[in-house]
Coordinates of C-alpha atoms and ligand atoms in Angstrom, one line a residue:
M667 CA -1.4 -6.9 -15.1
R668 CA -2.5 -4.2 -12.7
I669 CA -2.6 -5.2 -9.1
V670 CA -3.4 -3.4 -5.8
L671 CA -2.0 -5.0 -2.7
L672 CA -3.9 -3.9 0.5
G673 CA -3.2 -4.7 4.1
P674 CA -2.6 -3.0 7.5
P675 CA 0.8 -1.7 8.5
G676 CA 3.1 -4.6 9.3
A677 CA 1.2 -7.1 7.1
G678 CA 4.2 -7.6 4.9
K679 CA 2.9 -5.5 1.9
G680 CA 6.3 -4.0 1.1
T681 CA 8.2 -7.3 1.1
Q682 CA 5.5 -9.1 -0.8
A683 CA 4.9 -6.4 -3.4
V684 CA 8.7 -6.2 -4.3
T685 CA 8.9 -10.0 -4.8
L686 CA 5.6 -10.2 -6.6
A687 CA 6.5 -7.3 -9.0
K688 CA 9.9 -9.1 -9.8
A689 CA 8.2 -12.4 -10.3
L690 CA 5.6 -11.0 -12.7
K691 CA 7.9 -8.3 -14.3
L692 CA 5.7 -5.4 -13.1
A693 CA 6.6 -2.0 -11.8
H694 CA 6.5 -1.8 -8.0
I695 CA 4.9 1.5 -6.9
A696 CA 5.0 2.2 -3.2
T697 CA 3.7 5.6 -2.2
G698 CA 5.5 5.3 1.2
D699 CA 8.9 4.6 -0.5
I700 CA 8.4 7.5 -2.9
M701 CA 7.6 9.9 0.0
R702 CA 10.4 8.7 2.2
A703 CA 12.8 9.3 -0.8
A704 CA 11.2 12.8 -1.2
V705 CA 11.7 13.5 2.6
A706 CA 15.4 12.3 2.3
G707 CA 15.9 14.5 -0.8
G708 CA 14.3 17.5 0.9
T709 CA 11.9 18.1 -2.1
T710 CA 8.7 20.2 -1.8
L711 CA 6.7 17.0 -1.6
G712 CA 9.0 15.7 1.1
L713 CA 8.7 18.9 3.2
K714 CA 4.9 18.7 3.0
A715 CA 4.7 15.0 3.7
K716 CA 7.2 14.6 6.6
G717 CA 5.1 15.9 9.5
Y718 CA 2.2 13.6 8.7
M719 CA 4.5 10.6 8.2
D720 CA 6.3 11.1 11.5
K721 CA 3.0 11.3 13.3
G722 CA 1.7 8.2 11.6
E723 CA -1.1 10.2 9.9
L724 CA -2.0 10.0 6.3
V725 CA -0.5 12.6 3.9
P726 CA -3.4 14.6 2.3
D727 CA -5.2 12.9 -0.6
A728 CA -4.5 15.6 -3.1
L729 CA -0.7 15.3 -2.7
V730 CA -0.7 11.5 -2.9
I731 CA -3.2 11.4 -5.9
D732 CA -1.0 13.9 -7.8
L733 CA 2.1 11.7 -7.1
I734 CA 0.3 8.6 -8.3
K735 CA -0.9 10.3 -11.5
E736 CA 2.6 11.2 -12.3
R737 CA 4.1 7.9 -11.4
L738 CA 1.5 5.9 -13.4
S739 CA 2.3 8.0 -16.5
Q740 CA 6.0 6.8 -16.5
T741 CA 7.0 4.2 -19.1
D742 CA 7.7 1.3 -16.8
A743 CA 4.1 1.4 -15.4
K744 CA 2.6 1.1 -18.8
S745 CA 3.1 -2.7 -18.9
G746 CA 1.5 -3.2 -15.5
F747 CA 2.2 -2.5 -11.8
V748 CA 1.8 -3.6 -8.2
L749 CA 0.5 -0.7 -6.1
D750 CA 1.7 -0.9 -2.5
G751 CA 0.4 1.5 0.1
F752 CA -2.1 3.1 -2.3
P753 CA -5.1 3.6 -2.2
R754 CA -5.3 4.3 1.5
T755 CA -8.6 6.2 1.5
V756 CA -11.9 5.7 -0.4
E757 CA -11.2 9.1 -2.0
Q758 CA -7.9 7.7 -3.3
A759 CA -9.6 4.5 -4.5
K760 CA -12.2 6.5 -6.4
A761 CA -9.5 8.8 -7.9
L762 CA -7.5 5.7 -9.1
K763 CA -10.6 4.4 -10.8
V764 CA -11.2 7.7 -12.6
L765 CA -7.6 7.9 -13.6
L766 CA -7.4 4.4 -14.9
T767 CA -10.8 4.8 -16.8
S768 CA -9.4 7.9 -18.4
L769 CA -6.5 5.8 -19.7
N770 CA -8.9 3.1 -20.8
L771 CA -7.5 0.7 -18.2
Q772 CA -8.8 -1.2 -15.2
L773 CA -7.4 -3.0 -12.2
D774 CA -7.0 -6.8 -12.7
R775 CA -6.8 -7.8 -9.1
V776 CA -7.1 -6.4 -5.6
L777 CA -5.4 -8.6 -3.0
D778 CA -5.8 -8.0 0.7
L779 CA -3.2 -9.4 3.1
R780 CA -4.7 -10.4 6.4
V781 CA -2.7 -10.7 9.7
P782 CA -4.0 -10.7 13.3
E783 CA -3.5 -7.3 15.0
K784 CA -1.2 -8.7 17.8
E785 CA 1.2 -10.1 15.2
L786 CA 1.2 -6.8 13.3
I787 CA 2.5 -4.9 16.3
D788 CA 5.2 -7.5 17.0
R789 CA 6.3 -7.4 13.4
I790 CA 6.7 -3.6 13.2
V791 CA 8.4 -3.4 16.6
K792 CA 10.9 -6.1 15.5
R793 CA 11.4 -4.2 12.1
G794 CA 12.2 -1.0 14.1
Q795 CA 14.6 -2.9 16.4
A796 CA 16.3 -4.6 13.5
G797 CA 17.1 -1.1 12.2
S798 CA 14.5 -0.3 9.5
G799 CA 15.6 3.3 9.8
R800 CA 12.0 4.3 9.7
S801 CA 11.2 7.1 12.2
D802 CA 7.6 5.7 12.4
D803 CA 8.5 2.2 13.5
N804 CA 8.0 2.8 17.2
L805 CA 5.2 1.7 19.5
E806 CA 3.5 5.1 19.8
V807 CA 3.4 5.8 16.1
I808 CA 2.5 2.2 15.3
N809 CA -0.6 2.4 17.4
K810 CA -1.5 5.6 15.6
R811 CA -0.9 4.0 12.2
L812 CA -3.2 1.1 13.2
Q813 CA -5.9 3.5 14.3
V814 CA -5.6 5.4 11.0
Y815 CA -5.8 2.1 9.1
H816 CA -9.0 1.1 10.8
A817 CA -10.6 4.6 10.4
Q818 CA -9.5 5.5 6.9
T819 CA -8.1 2.4 5.0
A820 CA -10.4 -0.4 6.2
P821 CA -13.3 1.3 4.2
V822 CA -11.1 0.8 1.1
V823 CA -11.4 -3.0 1.6
Q824 CA -15.2 -2.6 1.7
F825 CA -15.1 -0.3 -1.4
Y826 CA -13.4 -3.0 -3.4
E827 CA -15.6 -5.8 -2.0
Q828 CA -18.6 -3.8 -3.2
Q829 CA -17.0 -3.4 -6.6
G830 CA -16.9 -7.2 -6.7
G831 CA -13.2 -7.8 -6.9
L832 CA -11.2 -8.4 -3.7
T833 CA -9.3 -11.5 -2.8
P834 CA -8.3 -12.0 0.9
I835 CA -4.9 -13.6 1.4
D836 CA -3.7 -15.2 4.6
G837 CA -0.6 -13.1 5.5
T838 CA 0.7 -15.3 8.4
G839 CA 3.6 -17.7 8.1
S840 CA 6.9 -17.2 6.3
P841 CA 7.4 -14.6 3.5
D842 CA 7.7 -17.6 1.0
D843 CA 4.4 -19.1 2.2
V844 CA 2.7 -15.8 1.7
Q845 CA 4.3 -15.2 -1.7
G846 CA 3.1 -18.7 -2.7
R847 CA -0.5 -17.8 -1.8
L848 CA -0.4 -14.5 -3.7
L849 CA 1.0 -16.2 -6.8
K850 CA -1.6 -19.0 -6.6
A851 CA -4.4 -16.4 -6.2
L852 CA -3.1 -14.8 -9.4
G853 CA -3.2 -18.1 -11.2
H854 CA 0.6 -18.8 -11.2
Ligands
AMP958 P1 4.1 3.0 4.2 O1 5.5 2.9 3.8 O2 3.2 2.5 3.1 O3 3.8 2.3 5.5 O4 3.7 4.5 4.4 C1 4.4 5.3 5.4 C2 3.7 6.6 5.6 O5 3.6 7.3 4.4 C3 2.2 6.5 6.1 O6 2.1 6.3 7.5 C4 1.6 7.8 5.6 O7 2.0 8.9 6.4 C5 2.3 8.0 4.3 N1 1.6 7.4 3.2 C6 2.0 6.3 2.4 N2 1.1 6.0 1.4 C7 0.1 6.9 1.6 C8 -1.2 7.1 1.0 N3 -1.6 6.3 -0.1 N4 -2.0 8.1 1.4 C9 -1.6 8.9 2.5 N5 -0.4 8.7 3.1 C10 0.4 7.8 2.7

């Protein structure tokens, strides 16, 4: 099964995607995690991505699309995946479609986690205070990330709605509640 999990920063995408991938035995592919590892490892990708990530801006499409192309070609992704944090622009969503079509594949489900804005900010601030270790979990950068989400990623929701396949999921409540809703939406 090939799943995209959408949602604004702080909606719980990361937590939910990890649990969902485990439950369904799928590869968990998170572009943010891959790029944080690249930054920590001081790779060329990391050096290019760091400035954007620290400011809460999106890393250029070309870099992220190349990264996803390579990641999706790895063996563990062949039997299915949960994409977390990608696509984040309509350009990326279109590139994903072209890529999957070239592999004779398609997405099975696009799930969109929905959480009220006020709760998003509270959650990310708490995550930073609890020691997420993420340099972008502070109020200034969070506001920027939310602005970027509205300007560049919200259109991805519309893109998939127009393609006829997006399921909104209530992202409020406990992580277990949300996981239950995701699994139910997937017919489990
Ligand atoms: P995340 O861990 O998904 O919240 O991503 C953290 C940061 O990594 C984002 O604020 C962006 O700077 C960058 N990033 C992650 N995924 C993408 C993507 N698909 N496109 C562009 N930038 C991304």
